[in-house]
Short mmCIF file of C-alpha atoms and ligand atoms in Angstrom, two decimals:
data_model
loop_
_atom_site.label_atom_id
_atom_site.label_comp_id
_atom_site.label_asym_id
_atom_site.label_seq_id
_atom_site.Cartn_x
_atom_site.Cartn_y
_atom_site.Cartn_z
CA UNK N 1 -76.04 156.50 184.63
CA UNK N 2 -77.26 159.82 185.97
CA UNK N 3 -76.81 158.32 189.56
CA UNK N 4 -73.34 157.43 188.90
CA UNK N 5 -72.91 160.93 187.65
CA UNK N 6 -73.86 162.41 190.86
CA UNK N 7 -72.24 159.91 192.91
CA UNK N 8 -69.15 160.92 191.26
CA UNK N 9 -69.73 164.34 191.28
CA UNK N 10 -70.24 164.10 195.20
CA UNK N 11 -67.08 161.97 195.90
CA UNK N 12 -65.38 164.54 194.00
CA UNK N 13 -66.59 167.81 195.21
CA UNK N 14 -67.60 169.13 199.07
CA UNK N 15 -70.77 169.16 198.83
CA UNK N 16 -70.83 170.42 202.59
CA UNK N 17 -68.62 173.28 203.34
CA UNK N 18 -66.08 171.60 205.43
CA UNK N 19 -65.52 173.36 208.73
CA UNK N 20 -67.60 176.19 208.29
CA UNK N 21 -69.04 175.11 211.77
CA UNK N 22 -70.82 177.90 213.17
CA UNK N 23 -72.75 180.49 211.33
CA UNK N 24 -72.20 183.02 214.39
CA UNK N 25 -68.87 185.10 214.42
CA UNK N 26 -66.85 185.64 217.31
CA UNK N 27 -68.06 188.51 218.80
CA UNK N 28 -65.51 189.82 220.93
CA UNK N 29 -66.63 192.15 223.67
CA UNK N 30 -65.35 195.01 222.41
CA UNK N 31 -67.11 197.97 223.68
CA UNK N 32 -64.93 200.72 222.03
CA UNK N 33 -67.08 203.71 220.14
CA UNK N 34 -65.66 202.34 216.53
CA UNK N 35 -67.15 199.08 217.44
CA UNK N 36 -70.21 200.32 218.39
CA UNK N 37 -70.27 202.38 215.48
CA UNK N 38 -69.70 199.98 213.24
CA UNK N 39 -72.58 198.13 214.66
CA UNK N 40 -75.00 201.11 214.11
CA UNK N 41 -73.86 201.31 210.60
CA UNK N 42 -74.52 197.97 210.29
CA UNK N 43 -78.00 197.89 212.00
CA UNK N 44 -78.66 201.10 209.65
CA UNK N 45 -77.30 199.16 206.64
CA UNK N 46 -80.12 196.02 207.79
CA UNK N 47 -83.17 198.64 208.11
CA UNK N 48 -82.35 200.05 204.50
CA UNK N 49 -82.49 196.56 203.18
CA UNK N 50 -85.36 195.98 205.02
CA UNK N 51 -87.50 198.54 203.86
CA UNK N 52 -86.30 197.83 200.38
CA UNK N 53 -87.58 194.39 200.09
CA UNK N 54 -89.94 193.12 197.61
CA UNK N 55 -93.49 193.91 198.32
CA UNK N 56 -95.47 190.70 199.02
CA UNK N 57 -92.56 188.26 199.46
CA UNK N 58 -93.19 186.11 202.90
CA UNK N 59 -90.48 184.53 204.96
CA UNK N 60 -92.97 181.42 204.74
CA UNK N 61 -93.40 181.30 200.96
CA UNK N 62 -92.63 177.60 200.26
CA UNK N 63 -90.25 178.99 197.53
CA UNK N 64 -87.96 179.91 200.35
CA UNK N 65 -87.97 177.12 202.50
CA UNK N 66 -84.29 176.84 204.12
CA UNK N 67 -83.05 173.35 204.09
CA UNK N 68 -79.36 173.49 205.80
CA UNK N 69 -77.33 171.67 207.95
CA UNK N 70 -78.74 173.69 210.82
CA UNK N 71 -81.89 173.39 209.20
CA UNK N 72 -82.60 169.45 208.31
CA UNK N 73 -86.32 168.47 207.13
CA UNK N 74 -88.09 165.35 206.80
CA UNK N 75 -89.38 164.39 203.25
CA UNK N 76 -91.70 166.99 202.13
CA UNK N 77 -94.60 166.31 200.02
CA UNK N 78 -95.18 168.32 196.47
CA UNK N 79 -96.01 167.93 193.01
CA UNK N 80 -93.14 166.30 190.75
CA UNK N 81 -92.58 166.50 187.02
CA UNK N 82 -89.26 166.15 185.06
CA UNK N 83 -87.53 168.19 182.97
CA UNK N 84 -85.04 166.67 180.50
CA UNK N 85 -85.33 163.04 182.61
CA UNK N 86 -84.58 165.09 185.74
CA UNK N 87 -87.31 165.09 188.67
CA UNK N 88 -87.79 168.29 190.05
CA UNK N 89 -90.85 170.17 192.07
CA UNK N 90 -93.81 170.76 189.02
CA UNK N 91 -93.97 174.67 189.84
CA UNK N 92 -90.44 174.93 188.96
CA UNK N 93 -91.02 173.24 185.08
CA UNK N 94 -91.89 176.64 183.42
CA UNK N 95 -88.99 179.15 184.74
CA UNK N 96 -86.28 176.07 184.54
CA UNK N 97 -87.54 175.23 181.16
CA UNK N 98 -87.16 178.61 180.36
CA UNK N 99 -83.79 178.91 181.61
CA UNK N 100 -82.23 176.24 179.98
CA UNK N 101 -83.59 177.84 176.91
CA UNK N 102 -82.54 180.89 177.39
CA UNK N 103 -79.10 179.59 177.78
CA UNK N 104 -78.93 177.53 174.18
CA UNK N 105 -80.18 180.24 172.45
CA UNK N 106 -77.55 182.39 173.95
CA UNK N 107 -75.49 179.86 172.20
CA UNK N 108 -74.62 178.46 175.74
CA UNK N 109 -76.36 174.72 176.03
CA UNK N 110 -76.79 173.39 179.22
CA UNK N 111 -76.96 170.38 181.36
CA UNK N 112 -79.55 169.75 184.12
CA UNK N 113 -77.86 167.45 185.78
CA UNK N 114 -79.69 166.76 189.35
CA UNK N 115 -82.48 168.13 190.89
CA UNK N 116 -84.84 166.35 193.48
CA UNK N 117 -83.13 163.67 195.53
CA UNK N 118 -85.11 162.40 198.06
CA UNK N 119 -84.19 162.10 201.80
CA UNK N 120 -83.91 158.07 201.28
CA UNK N 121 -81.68 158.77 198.62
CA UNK N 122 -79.59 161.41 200.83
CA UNK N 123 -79.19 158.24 203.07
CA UNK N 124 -77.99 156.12 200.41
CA UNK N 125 -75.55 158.58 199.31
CA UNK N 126 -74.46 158.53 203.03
CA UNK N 127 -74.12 154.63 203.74
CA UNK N 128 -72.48 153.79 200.51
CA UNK N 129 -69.44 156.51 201.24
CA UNK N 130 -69.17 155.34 204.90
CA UNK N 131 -68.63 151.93 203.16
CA UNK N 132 -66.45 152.45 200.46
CA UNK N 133 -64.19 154.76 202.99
CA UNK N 134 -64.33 151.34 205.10
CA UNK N 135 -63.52 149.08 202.09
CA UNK N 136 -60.23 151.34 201.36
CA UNK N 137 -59.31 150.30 205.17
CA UNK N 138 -60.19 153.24 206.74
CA UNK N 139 -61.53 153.31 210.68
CA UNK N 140 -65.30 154.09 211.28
CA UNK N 141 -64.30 157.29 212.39
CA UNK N 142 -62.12 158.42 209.92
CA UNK N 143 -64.93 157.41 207.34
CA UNK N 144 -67.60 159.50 208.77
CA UNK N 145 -65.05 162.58 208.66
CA UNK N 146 -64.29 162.19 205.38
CA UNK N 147 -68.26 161.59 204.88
CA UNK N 148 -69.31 164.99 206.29
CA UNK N 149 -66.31 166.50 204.25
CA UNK N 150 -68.01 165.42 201.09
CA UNK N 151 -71.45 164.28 201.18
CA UNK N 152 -74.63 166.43 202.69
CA UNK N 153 -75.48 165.37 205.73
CA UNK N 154 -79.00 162.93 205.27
CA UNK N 155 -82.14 165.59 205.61
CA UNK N 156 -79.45 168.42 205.50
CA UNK N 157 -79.67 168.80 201.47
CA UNK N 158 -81.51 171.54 199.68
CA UNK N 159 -81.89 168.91 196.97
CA UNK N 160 -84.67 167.62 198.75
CA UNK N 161 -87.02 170.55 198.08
CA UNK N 162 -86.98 170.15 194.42
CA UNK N 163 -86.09 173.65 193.89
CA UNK N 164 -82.61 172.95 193.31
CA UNK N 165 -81.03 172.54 190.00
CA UNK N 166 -77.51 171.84 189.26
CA UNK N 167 -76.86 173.11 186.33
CA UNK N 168 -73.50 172.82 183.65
CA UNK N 169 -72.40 174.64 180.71
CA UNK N 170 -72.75 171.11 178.76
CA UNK N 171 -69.59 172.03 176.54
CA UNK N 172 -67.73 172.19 179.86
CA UNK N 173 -69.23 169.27 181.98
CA UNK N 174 -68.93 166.85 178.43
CA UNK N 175 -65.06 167.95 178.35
CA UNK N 176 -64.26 167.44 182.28
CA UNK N 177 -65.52 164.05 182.75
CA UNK N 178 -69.13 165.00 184.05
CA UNK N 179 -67.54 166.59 186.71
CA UNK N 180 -69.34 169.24 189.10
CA UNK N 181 -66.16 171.60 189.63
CA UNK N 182 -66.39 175.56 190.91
CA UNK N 183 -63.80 176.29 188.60
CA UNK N 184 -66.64 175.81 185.57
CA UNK N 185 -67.11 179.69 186.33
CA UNK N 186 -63.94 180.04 184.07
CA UNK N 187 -66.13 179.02 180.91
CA UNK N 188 -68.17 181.64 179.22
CA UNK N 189 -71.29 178.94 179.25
CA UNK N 190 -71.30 178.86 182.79
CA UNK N 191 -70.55 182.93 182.91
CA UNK N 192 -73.82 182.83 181.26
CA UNK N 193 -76.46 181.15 183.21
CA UNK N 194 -74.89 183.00 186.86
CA UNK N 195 -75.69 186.34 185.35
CA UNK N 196 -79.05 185.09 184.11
CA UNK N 197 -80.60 183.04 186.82
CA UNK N 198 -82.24 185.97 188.73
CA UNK N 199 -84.01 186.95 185.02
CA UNK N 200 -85.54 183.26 185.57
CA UNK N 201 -86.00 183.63 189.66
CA UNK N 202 -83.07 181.35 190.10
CA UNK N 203 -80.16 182.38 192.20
CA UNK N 204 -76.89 181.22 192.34
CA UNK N 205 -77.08 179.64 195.41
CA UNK N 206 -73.85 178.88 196.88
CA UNK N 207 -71.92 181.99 196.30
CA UNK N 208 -67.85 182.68 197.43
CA UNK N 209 -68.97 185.17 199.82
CA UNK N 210 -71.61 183.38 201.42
CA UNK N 211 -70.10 180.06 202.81
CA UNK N 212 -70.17 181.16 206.19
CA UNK N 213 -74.16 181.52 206.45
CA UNK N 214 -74.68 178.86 204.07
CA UNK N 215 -72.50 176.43 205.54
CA UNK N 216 -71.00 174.80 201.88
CA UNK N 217 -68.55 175.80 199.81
CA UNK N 218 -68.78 177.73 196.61
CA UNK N 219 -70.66 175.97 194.03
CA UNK N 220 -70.66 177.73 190.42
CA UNK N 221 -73.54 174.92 189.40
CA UNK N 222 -75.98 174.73 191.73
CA UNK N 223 -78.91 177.13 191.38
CA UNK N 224 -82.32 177.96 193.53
CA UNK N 225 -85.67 179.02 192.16
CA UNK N 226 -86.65 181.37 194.70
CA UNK N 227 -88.68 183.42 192.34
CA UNK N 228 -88.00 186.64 189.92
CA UNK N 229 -88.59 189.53 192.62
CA UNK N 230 -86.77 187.59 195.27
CA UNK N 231 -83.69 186.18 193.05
CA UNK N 232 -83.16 190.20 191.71
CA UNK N 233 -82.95 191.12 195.16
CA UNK N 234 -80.59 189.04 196.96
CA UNK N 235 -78.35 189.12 194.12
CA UNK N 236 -78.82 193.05 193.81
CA UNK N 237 -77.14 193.30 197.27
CA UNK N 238 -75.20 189.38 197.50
CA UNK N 239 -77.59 188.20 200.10
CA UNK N 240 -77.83 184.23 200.93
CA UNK N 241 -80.81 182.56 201.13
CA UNK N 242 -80.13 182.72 204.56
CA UNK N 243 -79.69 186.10 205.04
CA UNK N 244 -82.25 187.60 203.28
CA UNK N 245 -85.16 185.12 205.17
CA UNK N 246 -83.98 186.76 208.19
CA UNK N 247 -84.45 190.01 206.80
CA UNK N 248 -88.43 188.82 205.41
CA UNK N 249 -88.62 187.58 208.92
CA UNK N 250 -87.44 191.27 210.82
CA UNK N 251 -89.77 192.93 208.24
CA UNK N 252 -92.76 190.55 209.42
CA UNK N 253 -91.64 190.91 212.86
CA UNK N 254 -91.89 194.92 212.84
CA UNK N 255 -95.24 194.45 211.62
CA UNK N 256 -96.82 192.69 214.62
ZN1 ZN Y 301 -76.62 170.86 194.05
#
């Protein structure tokens, strides 16, 4: 039942931001001074956050691995437990317990509705929409486009960590079919448990104004554990997961 749920949820929603292609911008060679002072300003603007970062937080912390379409893994190996019937890495029981908690007694109940999906399960996911595409007569091609469109690509899923929860207001997901739908940020539930994930050390992972460098679209439900200090900071200044490993990683750098 869950597994239809999800299947559902990913025929219905991108689960892979579309196009988003290339995390690089176009640089143009511009080499006028407001260009190159806008670059300063930006550099300046990196070195701030830099030096602001939490003390003790490593780019290799296996609380921030990246797991991306430019970043695929193999299967990892952890501890497993579940929470509510949901599997999910064991180090993330306490603060996701304590989430959903925090959430009902805010008078906002919520659903947990998928957490650790294995790679083999990725590739199930995969082969069964390639099929049904087929089945409703459409070429192999045009059923691995639409595949991409909608499904994470097999390795490419942060799912596979564990440390991903998808998480609905259950008021809203029981009234909209057991849908997974961005616009869920219009009820107060959901409201709710984005402001609160960073008191938890989850983040909102998916954010509007972070598709580019995370490569998929906006997703109000799905949330990271990337732990308290690091959750307060990237959503203190609207850093990706992305982004701010490559600022951990500049800090380490300047070190050596
Ligand atoms: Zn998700």
């Amino acid at each position: 039942m869950l597994k239809s749920t999800v299947l559902k949820g990913l025929a219905l929603v991108s689960l892979v931001g579309v196009l988003s292609g290339c995390s690089t911008s176009s640089a143009t060679n511009k080499s006028s001074a407001s260009s190159s002072q806008s670059t300063t300003k930006t550099q300046t603007k990196r070195q701030k956050l830099i030096s602001e970062l939490p003390k003790g937080v490593k780019s290799t912390d296996s609380d921030l691995i990246v797991v991306n379409k430019w970043h695929k893994h193999d299967e990892l190996t952890f501890s497993k437990s579940t929470v509510d019937g949901i599997t999910v890495r064991s180090s993330v029981v306490k603060p996701l317990t304590a989430f959903l908690n925090g959430a009902k007694k805010a008078g906002y109940p919520a659903t947990l509705v998928s957490g650790y999906r294995s790679v083999a399960y990725q590739k199930e996911v995969w082969s069964q929409s390639i099929t049904t595409y087929e089945q409703q007569g459409k070429t192999a091609a045009q059923a691995l486009k639409l595949t991409k469109e909608y499904v994470a690509v097999p390795r490419g899923s942060e799912h596979q960590t564990g440390l991903a929860a998808d998480i609905m207001n259950t008021k809203w997901f029981d009234s909209h079919d057991s849908q997974l739908l961005s616009s869920s940020d219009k009820a107060k539930g959901q409201q709710w448990l984005i402001k609160h994930a960073p008191d938890y050390g989850f983040v909102l992972r998916f954010t509007k104004s972070g598709t580019k460098s995370t490569g998929i679209d906006y997703e109000s439900w799905h949330f990271r554990y990337v732990g308290k200090a690091s959750a307060e900071f990237m959503t203190k200044h609207n850093l990706t997961l992305e982004q701010y490993v490559s600022l951990l990683k500049s800090r380490e750098s300047a070190k050596k």
